[in-house]
PDB file of N, CA, C and O in Angstrom:
ATOM      1  N   MET A   1      -7.493   9.769 -72.959  1.00  0.00           N
ATOM      2  CA  MET A   1      -7.056   8.813 -71.955  1.00  0.00           C
ATOM      3  C   MET A   1      -7.246   9.351 -70.541  1.00  0.00           C
ATOM      4  O   MET A   1      -7.450   8.595 -69.617  1.00  0.00           O
ATOM      5  N   THR A   2      -7.223  10.660 -70.375  1.00  0.00           N
ATOM      6  CA  THR A   2      -7.415  11.251 -69.063  1.00  0.00           C
ATOM      7  C   THR A   2      -8.804  10.940 -68.512  1.00  0.00           C
ATOM      8  O   THR A   2      -8.962  10.650 -67.349  1.00  0.00           O
ATOM      9  N   THR A   3      -9.824  10.963 -69.387  1.00  0.00           N
ATOM     10  CA  THR A   3     -11.184  10.659 -68.950  1.00  0.00           C
ATOM     11  C   THR A   3     -11.279   9.222 -68.462  1.00  0.00           C
ATOM     12  O   THR A   3     -11.897   8.943 -67.439  1.00  0.00           O
ATOM     13  N   THR A   4     -10.654   8.287 -69.173  1.00  0.00           N
ATOM     14  CA  THR A   4     -10.679   6.892 -68.768  1.00  0.00           C
ATOM     15  C   THR A   4      -9.976   6.704 -67.429  1.00  0.00           C
ATOM     16  O   THR A   4     -10.472   6.012 -66.557  1.00  0.00           O
ATOM     17  N   LEU A   5      -8.828   7.344 -67.273  1.00  0.00           N
ATOM     18  CA  LEU A   5      -8.100   7.232 -66.012  1.00  0.00           C
ATOM     19  C   LEU A   5      -8.905   7.842 -64.880  1.00  0.00           C
ATOM     20  O   LEU A   5      -8.975   7.292 -63.793  1.00  0.00           O
ATOM     21  N   SER A   6      -9.566   8.954 -65.142  1.00  0.00           N
ATOM     22  CA  SER A   6     -10.379   9.595 -64.123  1.00  0.00           C
ATOM     23  C   SER A   6     -11.539   8.688 -63.709  1.00  0.00           C
ATOM     24  O   SER A   6     -11.811   8.526 -62.528  1.00  0.00           O
ATOM     25  N   ALA A   7     -12.224   8.097 -64.687  1.00  0.00           N
ATOM     26  CA  ALA A   7     -13.326   7.186 -64.373  1.00  0.00           C
ATOM     27  C   ALA A   7     -12.820   5.966 -63.618  1.00  0.00           C
ATOM     28  O   ALA A   7     -13.463   5.487 -62.683  1.00  0.00           O
ATOM     29  N   ARG A   8     -11.651   5.485 -63.992  1.00  0.00           N
ATOM     30  CA  ARG A   8     -11.070   4.334 -63.305  1.00  0.00           C
ATOM     31  C   ARG A   8     -10.742   4.693 -61.853  1.00  0.00           C
ATOM     32  O   ARG A   8     -11.004   3.908 -60.945  1.00  0.00           O
ATOM     33  N   CYS A   9     -10.198   5.870 -61.641  1.00  0.00           N
ATOM     34  CA  CYS A   9      -9.883   6.302 -60.265  1.00  0.00           C
ATOM     35  C   CYS A   9     -11.155   6.448 -59.428  1.00  0.00           C
ATOM     36  O   CYS A   9     -11.155   6.112 -58.246  1.00  0.00           O
ATOM     37  N   TRP A  10     -12.241   6.956 -60.050  1.00  0.00           N
ATOM     38  CA  TRP A  10     -13.506   7.039 -59.333  1.00  0.00           C
ATOM     39  C   TRP A  10     -13.981   5.652 -58.908  1.00  0.00           C
ATOM     40  O   TRP A  10     -14.443   5.456 -57.785  1.00  0.00           O
ATOM     41  N   MET A  11     -13.872   4.689 -59.812  1.00  0.00           N
ATOM     42  CA  MET A  11     -14.301   3.332 -59.469  1.00  0.00           C
ATOM     43  C   MET A  11     -13.383   2.709 -58.420  1.00  0.00           C
ATOM     44  O   MET A  11     -13.845   1.979 -57.546  1.00  0.00           O
ATOM     45  N   TRP A  12     -12.089   2.983 -58.513  1.00  0.00           N
ATOM     46  CA  TRP A  12     -11.159   2.485 -57.499  1.00  0.00           C
ATOM     47  C   TRP A  12     -11.469   3.080 -56.136  1.00  0.00           C
ATOM     48  O   TRP A  12     -11.165   2.483 -55.113  1.00  0.00           O
ATOM     49  N   THR A  13     -12.054   4.245 -56.113  1.00  0.00           N
ATOM     50  CA  THR A  13     -12.398   4.896 -54.849  1.00  0.00           C
ATOM     51  C   THR A  13     -13.761   4.460 -54.350  1.00  0.00           C
ATOM     52  O   THR A  13     -13.910   4.084 -53.179  1.00  0.00           O
ATOM     53  N   LEU A  14     -14.772   4.495 -55.201  1.00  0.00           N
ATOM     54  CA  LEU A  14     -16.145   4.300 -54.736  1.00  0.00           C
ATOM     55  C   LEU A  14     -16.532   2.845 -54.491  1.00  0.00           C
ATOM     56  O   LEU A  14     -17.287   2.559 -53.558  1.00  0.00           O
ATOM     57  N   TRP A  15     -16.047   1.916 -55.304  1.00  0.00           N
ATOM     58  CA  TRP A  15     -16.468   0.530 -55.106  1.00  0.00           C
ATOM     59  C   TRP A  15     -15.927  -0.070 -53.802  1.00  0.00           C
ATOM     60  O   TRP A  15     -16.710  -0.605 -53.007  1.00  0.00           O
ATOM     61  N   PRO A  16     -14.612  -0.002 -53.508  1.00  0.00           N
ATOM     62  CA  PRO A  16     -14.161  -0.571 -52.232  1.00  0.00           C
ATOM     63  C   PRO A  16     -14.775   0.137 -51.027  1.00  0.00           C
ATOM     64  O   PRO A  16     -15.105  -0.508 -50.029  1.00  0.00           O
ATOM     65  N   SER A  17     -14.967   1.451 -51.131  1.00  0.00           N
ATOM     66  CA  SER A  17     -15.557   2.164 -50.004  1.00  0.00           C
ATOM     67  C   SER A  17     -17.029   1.784 -49.821  1.00  0.00           C
ATOM     68  O   SER A  17     -17.530   1.754 -48.695  1.00  0.00           O
ATOM     69  N   PHE A  18     -17.727   1.455 -50.909  1.00  0.00           N
ATOM     70  CA  PHE A  18     -19.112   0.977 -50.815  1.00  0.00           C
ATOM     71  C   PHE A  18     -19.166  -0.343 -50.054  1.00  0.00           C
ATOM     72  O   PHE A  18     -20.011  -0.539 -49.174  1.00  0.00           O
ATOM     73  N   VAL A  19     -18.267  -1.242 -50.383  1.00  0.00           N
ATOM     74  CA  VAL A  19     -18.233  -2.547 -49.710  1.00  0.00           C
ATOM     75  C   VAL A  19     -17.913  -2.374 -48.226  1.00  0.00           C
ATOM     76  O   VAL A  19     -18.561  -2.972 -47.358  1.00  0.00           O
ATOM     77  N   VAL A  20     -16.926  -1.542 -47.926  1.00  0.00           N
ATOM     78  CA  VAL A  20     -16.552  -1.299 -46.528  1.00  0.00           C
ATOM     79  C   VAL A  20     -17.707  -0.651 -45.773  1.00  0.00           C
ATOM     80  O   VAL A  20     -17.982  -1.000 -44.619  1.00  0.00           O
ATOM     81  N   ALA A  21     -18.393   0.304 -46.401  1.00  0.00           N
ATOM     82  CA  ALA A  21     -19.525   0.960 -45.747  1.00  0.00           C
ATOM     83  C   ALA A  21     -20.638  -0.033 -45.446  1.00  0.00           C
ATOM     84  O   ALA A  21     -21.265   0.041 -44.388  1.00  0.00           O
ATOM     85  N   GLY A  22     -20.887  -0.960 -46.360  1.00  0.00           N
ATOM     86  CA  GLY A  22     -21.899  -1.982 -46.106  1.00  0.00           C
ATOM     87  C   GLY A  22     -21.537  -2.859 -44.918  1.00  0.00           C
ATOM     88  O   GLY A  22     -22.378  -3.139 -44.061  1.00  0.00           O
ATOM     89  N   LEU A  23     -20.284  -3.266 -44.854  1.00  0.00           N
ATOM     90  CA  LEU A  23     -19.836  -4.077 -43.722  1.00  0.00           C
ATOM     91  C   LEU A  23     -19.869  -3.291 -42.413  1.00  0.00           C
ATOM     92  O   LEU A  23     -20.329  -3.794 -41.388  1.00  0.00           O
ATOM     93  N   ALA A  24     -19.388  -2.050 -42.452  1.00  0.00           N
ATOM     94  CA  ALA A  24     -19.366  -1.221 -41.248  1.00  0.00           C
ATOM     95  C   ALA A  24     -20.780  -0.942 -40.748  1.00  0.00           C
ATOM     96  O   ALA A  24     -21.037  -0.982 -39.533  1.00  0.00           O
ATOM     97  N   THR A  25     -21.705  -0.686 -41.653  1.00  0.00           N
ATOM     98  CA  THR A  25     -23.098  -0.435 -41.269  1.00  0.00           C
ATOM     99  C   THR A  25     -23.698  -1.679 -40.630  1.00  0.00           C
ATOM    100  O   THR A  25     -24.371  -1.592 -39.597  1.00  0.00           O
ATOM    101  N   GLY A  26     -23.463  -2.833 -41.232  1.00  0.00           N
ATOM    102  CA  GLY A  26     -23.987  -4.074 -40.666  1.00  0.00           C
ATOM    103  C   GLY A  26     -23.443  -4.353 -39.282  1.00  0.00           C
ATOM    104  O   GLY A  26     -24.195  -4.713 -38.368  1.00  0.00           O
ATOM    105  N   ILE A  27     -22.154  -4.160 -39.096  1.00  0.00           N
ATOM    106  CA  ILE A  27     -21.545  -4.410 -37.784  1.00  0.00           C
ATOM    107  C   ILE A  27     -22.022  -3.379 -36.767  1.00  0.00           C
ATOM    108  O   ILE A  27     -22.411  -3.726 -35.646  1.00  0.00           O
ATOM    109  N   PHE A  28     -21.994  -2.091 -37.144  1.00  0.00           N
ATOM    110  CA  PHE A  28     -22.376  -1.033 -36.205  1.00  0.00           C
ATOM    111  C   PHE A  28     -23.814  -1.190 -35.731  1.00  0.00           C
ATOM    112  O   PHE A  28     -24.088  -1.134 -34.526  1.00  0.00           O
ATOM    113  N   PHE A  29     -24.731  -1.407 -36.672  1.00  0.00           N
ATOM    114  CA  PHE A  29     -26.136  -1.460 -36.278  1.00  0.00           C
ATOM    115  C   PHE A  29     -26.551  -2.823 -35.734  1.00  0.00           C
ATOM    116  O   PHE A  29     -27.668  -2.960 -35.246  1.00  0.00           O
ATOM    117  N   SER A  30     -25.689  -3.830 -35.802  1.00  0.00           N
ATOM    118  CA  SER A  30     -26.001  -5.054 -35.066  1.00  0.00           C
ATOM    119  C   SER A  30     -25.555  -4.923 -33.615  1.00  0.00           C
ATOM    120  O   SER A  30     -26.036  -5.646 -32.750  1.00  0.00           O
ATOM    121  N   LEU A  31     -24.696  -3.950 -33.330  1.00  0.00           N
ATOM    122  CA  LEU A  31     -24.274  -3.698 -31.952  1.00  0.00           C
ATOM    123  C   LEU A  31     -25.096  -2.597 -31.281  1.00  0.00           C
ATOM    124  O   LEU A  31     -25.281  -2.621 -30.063  1.00  0.00           O
ATOM    125  N   PHE A  32     -25.572  -1.613 -32.056  1.00  0.00           N
ATOM    126  CA  PHE A  32     -26.286  -0.465 -31.499  1.00  0.00           C
ATOM    127  C   PHE A  32     -27.637  -0.308 -32.173  1.00  0.00           C
ATOM    128  O   PHE A  32     -27.747  -0.372 -33.394  1.00  0.00           O
ATOM    129  N   ASP A  33     -28.665  -0.069 -31.345  1.00  0.00           N
ATOM    130  CA  ASP A  33     -30.009   0.199 -31.857  1.00  0.00           C
ATOM    131  C   ASP A  33     -30.075   1.671 -32.263  1.00  0.00           C
ATOM    132  O   ASP A  33     -29.697   2.548 -31.483  1.00  0.00           O
ATOM    133  N   PRO A  34     -30.538   1.980 -33.474  1.00  0.00           N
ATOM    134  CA  PRO A  34     -30.564   3.377 -33.902  1.00  0.00           C
ATOM    135  C   PRO A  34     -31.454   4.268 -33.031  1.00  0.00           C
ATOM    136  O   PRO A  34     -31.220   5.460 -32.930  1.00  0.00           O
ATOM    137  N   MET A  35     -32.440   3.702 -32.362  1.00  0.00           N
ATOM    138  CA  MET A  35     -33.302   4.507 -31.506  1.00  0.00           C
ATOM    139  C   MET A  35     -32.637   4.854 -30.171  1.00  0.00           C
ATOM    140  O   MET A  35     -33.088   5.741 -29.457  1.00  0.00           O
ATOM    141  N   ASP A  36     -31.551   4.167 -29.822  1.00  0.00           N
ATOM    142  CA  ASP A  36     -30.818   4.456 -28.581  1.00  0.00           C
ATOM    143  C   ASP A  36     -29.659   5.418 -28.798  1.00  0.00           C
ATOM    144  O   ASP A  36     -29.002   5.805 -27.837  1.00  0.00           O
ATOM    145  N   LEU A  37     -29.381   5.798 -30.047  1.00  0.00           N
ATOM    146  CA  LEU A  37     -28.258   6.681 -30.330  1.00  0.00           C
ATOM    147  C   LEU A  37     -28.571   8.112 -29.902  1.00  0.00           C
ATOM    148  O   LEU A  37     -29.704   8.568 -29.982  1.00  0.00           O
ATOM    149  N   ARG A  38     -27.535   8.801 -29.436  1.00  0.00           N
ATOM    150  CA  ARG A  38     -27.680  10.188 -29.008  1.00  0.00           C
ATOM    151  C   ARG A  38     -26.580  11.018 -29.629  1.00  0.00           C
ATOM    152  O   ARG A  38     -25.454  10.554 -29.778  1.00  0.00           O
ATOM    153  N   ILE A  39     -26.919  12.250 -29.985  1.00  0.00           N
ATOM    154  CA  ILE A  39     -25.944  13.203 -30.503  1.00  0.00           C
ATOM    155  C   ILE A  39     -25.931  14.388 -29.551  1.00  0.00           C
ATOM    156  O   ILE A  39     -26.963  15.051 -29.357  1.00  0.00           O
ATOM    157  N   PHE A  40     -24.792  14.650 -28.954  1.00  0.00           N
ATOM    158  CA  PHE A  40     -24.630  15.712 -27.960  1.00  0.00           C
ATOM    159  C   PHE A  40     -25.644  15.572 -26.827  1.00  0.00           C
ATOM    160  O   PHE A  40     -26.194  16.552 -26.338  1.00  0.00           O
ATOM    161  N   GLY A  41     -25.915  14.340 -26.408  1.00  0.00           N
ATOM    162  CA  GLY A  41     -26.814  14.068 -25.304  1.00  0.00           C
ATOM    163  C   GLY A  41     -28.288  14.038 -25.664  1.00  0.00           C
ATOM    164  O   GLY A  41     -29.117  13.663 -24.846  1.00  0.00           O
ATOM    165  N   GLU A  42     -28.627  14.435 -26.863  1.00  0.00           N
ATOM    166  CA  GLU A  42     -30.022  14.450 -27.309  1.00  0.00           C
ATOM    167  C   GLU A  42     -30.298  13.217 -28.174  1.00  0.00           C
ATOM    168  O   GLU A  42     -29.494  12.877 -29.039  1.00  0.00           O
ATOM    169  N   PRO A  43     -31.431  12.551 -27.965  1.00  0.00           N
ATOM    170  CA  PRO A  43     -31.756  11.408 -28.830  1.00  0.00           C
ATOM    171  C   PRO A  43     -32.013  11.893 -30.259  1.00  0.00           C
ATOM    172  O   PRO A  43     -32.526  12.993 -30.464  1.00  0.00           O
ATOM    173  N   ILE A  44     -31.620  11.056 -31.208  1.00  0.00           N
ATOM    174  CA  ILE A  44     -31.880  11.426 -32.597  1.00  0.00           C
ATOM    175  C   ILE A  44     -33.358  11.223 -32.894  1.00  0.00           C
ATOM    176  O   ILE A  44     -33.978  10.286 -32.401  1.00  0.00           O
ATOM    177  N   ARG A  45     -33.928  12.113 -33.660  1.00  0.00           N
ATOM    178  CA  ARG A  45     -35.362  12.051 -33.931  1.00  0.00           C
ATOM    179  C   ARG A  45     -35.609  11.733 -35.403  1.00  0.00           C
ATOM    180  O   ARG A  45     -36.168  12.537 -36.129  1.00  0.00           O
ATOM    181  N   VAL A  46     -35.142  10.580 -35.819  1.00  0.00           N
ATOM    182  CA  VAL A  46     -35.389  10.108 -37.180  1.00  0.00           C
ATOM    183  C   VAL A  46     -35.851   8.662 -37.094  1.00  0.00           C
ATOM    184  O   VAL A  46     -35.678   7.997 -36.068  1.00  0.00           O
ATOM    185  N   SER A  47     -36.419   8.178 -38.165  1.00  0.00           N
ATOM    186  CA  SER A  47     -36.850   6.780 -38.187  1.00  0.00           C
ATOM    187  C   SER A  47     -35.623   5.868 -38.233  1.00  0.00           C
ATOM    188  O   SER A  47     -34.512   6.311 -38.526  1.00  0.00           O
ATOM    189  N   ALA A  48     -35.854   4.612 -37.951  1.00  0.00           N
ATOM    190  CA  ALA A  48     -34.754   3.642 -37.992  1.00  0.00           C
ATOM    191  C   ALA A  48     -34.162   3.559 -39.397  1.00  0.00           C
ATOM    192  O   ALA A  48     -32.940   3.513 -39.563  1.00  0.00           O
ATOM    193  N   MET A  49     -35.006   3.573 -40.427  1.00  0.00           N
ATOM    194  CA  MET A  49     -34.516   3.501 -41.803  1.00  0.00           C
ATOM    195  C   MET A  49     -33.654   4.715 -42.144  1.00  0.00           C
ATOM    196  O   MET A  49     -32.623   4.589 -42.807  1.00  0.00           O
ATOM    197  N   ALA A  50     -34.061   5.890 -41.675  1.00  0.00           N
ATOM    198  CA  ALA A  50     -33.264   7.099 -41.913  1.00  0.00           C
ATOM    199  C   ALA A  50     -31.923   7.003 -41.189  1.00  0.00           C
ATOM    200  O   ALA A  50     -30.889   7.427 -41.725  1.00  0.00           O
ATOM    201  N   ALA A  51     -31.919   6.443 -39.983  1.00  0.00           N
ATOM    202  CA  ALA A  51     -30.666   6.276 -39.247  1.00  0.00           C
ATOM    203  C   ALA A  51     -29.740   5.305 -39.974  1.00  0.00           C
ATOM    204  O   ALA A  51     -28.531   5.554 -40.079  1.00  0.00           O
ATOM    205  N   TYR A  52     -30.289   4.210 -40.497  1.00  0.00           N
ATOM    206  CA  TYR A  52     -29.481   3.257 -41.264  1.00  0.00           C
ATOM    207  C   TYR A  52     -28.904   3.922 -42.513  1.00  0.00           C
ATOM    208  O   TYR A  52     -27.735   3.738 -42.856  1.00  0.00           O
ATOM    209  N   THR A  53     -29.737   4.698 -43.195  1.00  0.00           N
ATOM    210  CA  THR A  53     -29.296   5.369 -44.422  1.00  0.00           C
ATOM    211  C   THR A  53     -28.206   6.382 -44.126  1.00  0.00           C
ATOM    212  O   THR A  53     -27.171   6.420 -44.814  1.00  0.00           O
ATOM    213  N   LEU A  54     -28.423   7.218 -43.119  1.00  0.00           N
ATOM    214  CA  LEU A  54     -27.412   8.219 -42.763  1.00  0.00           C
ATOM    215  C   LEU A  54     -26.125   7.564 -42.278  1.00  0.00           C
ATOM    216  O   LEU A  54     -25.023   8.034 -42.582  1.00  0.00           O
ATOM    217  N   GLY A  55     -26.264   6.468 -41.537  1.00  0.00           N
ATOM    218  CA  GLY A  55     -25.083   5.740 -41.085  1.00  0.00           C
ATOM    219  C   GLY A  55     -24.301   5.173 -42.259  1.00  0.00           C
ATOM    220  O   GLY A  55     -23.072   5.302 -42.319  1.00  0.00           O
ATOM    221  N   PHE A  56     -25.008   4.566 -43.205  1.00  0.00           N
ATOM    222  CA  PHE A  56     -24.338   4.015 -44.380  1.00  0.00           C
ATOM    223  C   PHE A  56     -23.629   5.103 -45.165  1.00  0.00           C
ATOM    224  O   PHE A  56     -22.474   4.954 -45.563  1.00  0.00           O
ATOM    225  N   LEU A  57     -24.317   6.226 -45.411  1.00  0.00           N
ATOM    226  CA  LEU A  57     -23.701   7.317 -46.171  1.00  0.00           C
ATOM    227  C   LEU A  57     -22.507   7.910 -45.436  1.00  0.00           C
ATOM    228  O   LEU A  57     -21.505   8.285 -46.057  1.00  0.00           O
ATOM    229  N   GLY A  58     -22.591   7.992 -44.112  1.00  0.00           N
ATOM    230  CA  GLY A  58     -21.460   8.476 -43.326  1.00  0.00           C
ATOM    231  C   GLY A  58     -20.263   7.533 -43.398  1.00  0.00           C
ATOM    232  O   GLY A  58     -19.129   7.974 -43.613  1.00  0.00           O
ATOM    233  N   PHE A  59     -20.517   6.240 -43.249  1.00  0.00           N
ATOM    234  CA  PHE A  59     -19.435   5.266 -43.367  1.00  0.00           C
ATOM    235  C   PHE A  59     -18.848   5.269 -44.776  1.00  0.00           C
ATOM    236  O   PHE A  59     -17.637   5.130 -44.955  1.00  0.00           O
ATOM    237  N   TRP A  60     -19.695   5.442 -45.779  1.00  0.00           N
ATOM    238  CA  TRP A  60     -19.231   5.475 -47.165  1.00  0.00           C
ATOM    239  C   TRP A  60     -18.340   6.691 -47.399  1.00  0.00           C
ATOM    240  O   TRP A  60     -17.301   6.600 -48.039  1.00  0.00           O
ATOM    241  N   ALA A  61     -18.735   7.832 -46.850  1.00  0.00           N
ATOM    242  CA  ALA A  61     -17.932   9.049 -47.018  1.00  0.00           C
ATOM    243  C   ALA A  61     -16.562   8.907 -46.350  1.00  0.00           C
ATOM    244  O   ALA A  61     -15.533   9.293 -46.925  1.00  0.00           O
ATOM    245  N   VAL A  62     -16.532   8.340 -45.158  1.00  0.00           N
ATOM    246  CA  VAL A  62     -15.256   8.154 -44.454  1.00  0.00           C
ATOM    247  C   VAL A  62     -14.369   7.162 -45.205  1.00  0.00           C
ATOM    248  O   VAL A  62     -13.172   7.398 -45.402  1.00  0.00           O
ATOM    249  N   ALA A  63     -14.945   6.062 -45.646  1.00  0.00           N
ATOM    250  CA  ALA A  63     -14.163   5.057 -46.372  1.00  0.00           C
ATOM    251  C   ALA A  63     -13.688   5.603 -47.719  1.00  0.00           C
ATOM    252  O   ALA A  63     -12.545   5.367 -48.125  1.00  0.00           O
ATOM    253  N   ALA A  64     -14.542   6.361 -48.424  1.00  0.00           N
ATOM    254  CA  ALA A  64     -14.145   6.935 -49.708  1.00  0.00           C
ATOM    255  C   ALA A  64     -13.009   7.940 -49.515  1.00  0.00           C
ATOM    256  O   ALA A  64     -12.088   8.003 -50.335  1.00  0.00           O
ATOM    257  N   SER A  65     -13.061   8.695 -48.438  1.00  0.00           N
ATOM    258  CA  SER A  65     -11.978   9.640 -48.153  1.00  0.00           C
ATOM    259  C   SER A  65     -10.664   8.911 -47.903  1.00  0.00           C
ATOM    260  O   SER A  65      -9.608   9.336 -48.381  1.00  0.00           O
ATOM    261  N   ALA A  66     -10.727   7.807 -47.183  1.00  0.00           N
ATOM    262  CA  ALA A  66      -9.516   7.039 -46.910  1.00  0.00           C
ATOM    263  C   ALA A  66      -8.943   6.423 -48.186  1.00  0.00           C
ATOM    264  O   ALA A  66      -7.732   6.468 -48.420  1.00  0.00           O
ATOM    265  N   VAL A  67      -9.798   5.868 -49.034  1.00  0.00           N
ATOM    266  CA  VAL A  67      -9.331   5.265 -50.288  1.00  0.00           C
ATOM    267  C   VAL A  67      -8.788   6.342 -51.216  1.00  0.00           C
ATOM    268  O   VAL A  67      -7.744   6.167 -51.852  1.00  0.00           O
ATOM    269  N   TRP A  68      -9.477   7.483 -51.300  1.00  0.00           N
ATOM    270  CA  TRP A  68      -9.025   8.580 -52.159  1.00  0.00           C
ATOM    271  C   TRP A  68      -7.653   9.076 -51.710  1.00  0.00           C
ATOM    272  O   TRP A  68      -6.774   9.312 -52.529  1.00  0.00           O
ATOM    273  N   LEU A  69      -7.465   9.219 -50.392  1.00  0.00           N
ATOM    274  CA  LEU A  69      -6.173   9.656 -49.876  1.00  0.00           C
ATOM    275  C   LEU A  69      -5.080   8.640 -50.189  1.00  0.00           C
ATOM    276  O   LEU A  69      -3.962   9.008 -50.574  1.00  0.00           O
ATOM    277  N   ALA A  70      -5.387   7.364 -50.062  1.00  0.00           N
ATOM    278  CA  ALA A  70      -4.403   6.332 -50.393  1.00  0.00           C
ATOM    279  C   ALA A  70      -4.036   6.380 -51.877  1.00  0.00           C
ATOM    280  O   ALA A  70      -2.857   6.266 -52.237  1.00  0.00           O
ATOM    281  N   LEU A  71      -5.027   6.566 -52.745  1.00  0.00           N
ATOM    282  CA  LEU A  71      -4.738   6.679 -54.179  1.00  0.00           C
ATOM    283  C   LEU A  71      -3.939   7.939 -54.483  1.00  0.00           C
ATOM    284  O   LEU A  71      -3.042   7.928 -55.326  1.00  0.00           O
ATOM    285  N   LEU A  72      -4.254   9.022 -53.803  1.00  0.00           N
ATOM    286  CA  LEU A  72      -3.529  10.267 -54.003  1.00  0.00           C
ATOM    287  C   LEU A  72      -2.065  10.114 -53.593  1.00  0.00           C
ATOM    288  O   LEU A  72      -1.166  10.574 -54.299  1.00  0.00           O
ATOM    289  N   LEU A  73      -1.829   9.458 -52.483  1.00  0.00           N
ATOM    290  CA  LEU A  73      -0.459   9.256 -52.014  1.00  0.00           C
ATOM    291  C   LEU A  73       0.292   8.243 -52.869  1.00  0.00           C
ATOM    292  O   LEU A  73       1.511   8.317 -52.991  1.00  0.00           O
ATOM    293  N   ALA A  74      -0.418   7.296 -53.492  1.00  0.00           N
ATOM    294  CA  ALA A  74       0.231   6.282 -54.326  1.00  0.00           C
ATOM    295  C   ALA A  74       0.451   6.759 -55.754  1.00  0.00           C
ATOM    296  O   ALA A  74       1.184   6.121 -56.497  1.00  0.00           O
ATOM    297  N   ARG A  75      -0.142   7.877 -56.134  1.00  0.00           N
ATOM    298  CA  ARG A  75      -0.047   8.353 -57.513  1.00  0.00           C
ATOM    299  C   ARG A  75       1.392   8.527 -57.985  1.00  0.00           C
ATOM    300  O   ARG A  75       1.716   8.088 -59.076  1.00  0.00           O
ATOM    301  N   PRO A  76       2.320   9.146 -57.229  1.00  0.00           N
ATOM    302  CA  PRO A  76       3.697   9.246 -57.724  1.00  0.00           C
ATOM    303  C   PRO A  76       4.324   7.874 -57.988  1.00  0.00           C
ATOM    304  O   PRO A  76       5.063   7.704 -58.949  1.00  0.00           O
ATOM    305  N   CYS A  77       4.009   6.891 -57.186  1.00  0.00           N
ATOM    306  CA  CYS A  77       4.529   5.545 -57.392  1.00  0.00           C
ATOM    307  C   CYS A  77       3.953   4.936 -58.657  1.00  0.00           C
ATOM    308  O   CYS A  77       4.662   4.257 -59.412  1.00  0.00           O
ATOM    309  N   MET A  78       2.666   5.153 -58.917  1.00  0.00           N
ATOM    310  CA  MET A  78       2.031   4.577 -60.101  1.00  0.00           C
ATOM    311  C   MET A  78       2.584   5.223 -61.356  1.00  0.00           C
ATOM    312  O   MET A  78       2.811   4.556 -62.352  1.00  0.00           O
ATOM    313  N   VAL A  79       2.848   6.522 -61.324  1.00  0.00           N
ATOM    314  CA  VAL A  79       3.404   7.209 -62.492  1.00  0.00           C
ATOM    315  C   VAL A  79       4.835   6.748 -62.732  1.00  0.00           C
ATOM    316  O   VAL A  79       5.245   6.500 -63.857  1.00  0.00           O
ATOM    317  N   ALA A  80       5.612   6.569 -61.653  1.00  0.00           N
ATOM    318  CA  ALA A  80       7.002   6.137 -61.794  1.00  0.00           C
ATOM    319  C   ALA A  80       7.089   4.708 -62.320  1.00  0.00           C
ATOM    320  O   ALA A  80       7.983   4.368 -63.071  1.00  0.00           O
ATOM    321  N   ASP A  81       6.132   3.841 -61.956  1.00  0.00           N
ATOM    322  CA  ASP A  81       6.152   2.463 -62.404  1.00  0.00           C
ATOM    323  C   ASP A  81       5.765   2.322 -63.874  1.00  0.00           C
ATOM    324  O   ASP A  81       6.132   1.359 -64.524  1.00  0.00           O
ATOM    325  N   ASP A  82       4.988   3.266 -64.402  1.00  0.00           N
ATOM    326  CA  ASP A  82       4.543   3.188 -65.793  1.00  0.00           C
ATOM    327  C   ASP A  82       5.676   3.429 -66.775  1.00  0.00           C
ATOM    328  O   ASP A  82       5.592   3.031 -67.922  1.00  0.00           O
ATOM    329  N   LYS A  83       6.715   4.122 -66.373  1.00  0.00           N
ATOM    330  CA  LYS A  83       7.802   4.484 -67.302  1.00  0.00           C
ATOM    331  C   LYS A  83       8.779   3.371 -67.511  1.00  0.00           C
ATOM    332  O   LYS A  83       8.951   2.455 -66.864  1.00  0.00           O
TER     333      LYS A  83
END
């Protein structure tokens, strides 16, 4: 049962964060052109597709961290409710 719960927790973390990352990427890159972005004052030297990909993965990592932290903090409540 631990494996099933672990897989379920992974899905609870990765699926909502995937959706949020897709929305965040769409909103961010409709406001900012990837070729105009700068890091520490230097223009980024990647293609637009690479910038979109890195942006999506970055948003996904941040959203997954937030969902994982929320699940971690809710775990005592979920265990207490099961009894």
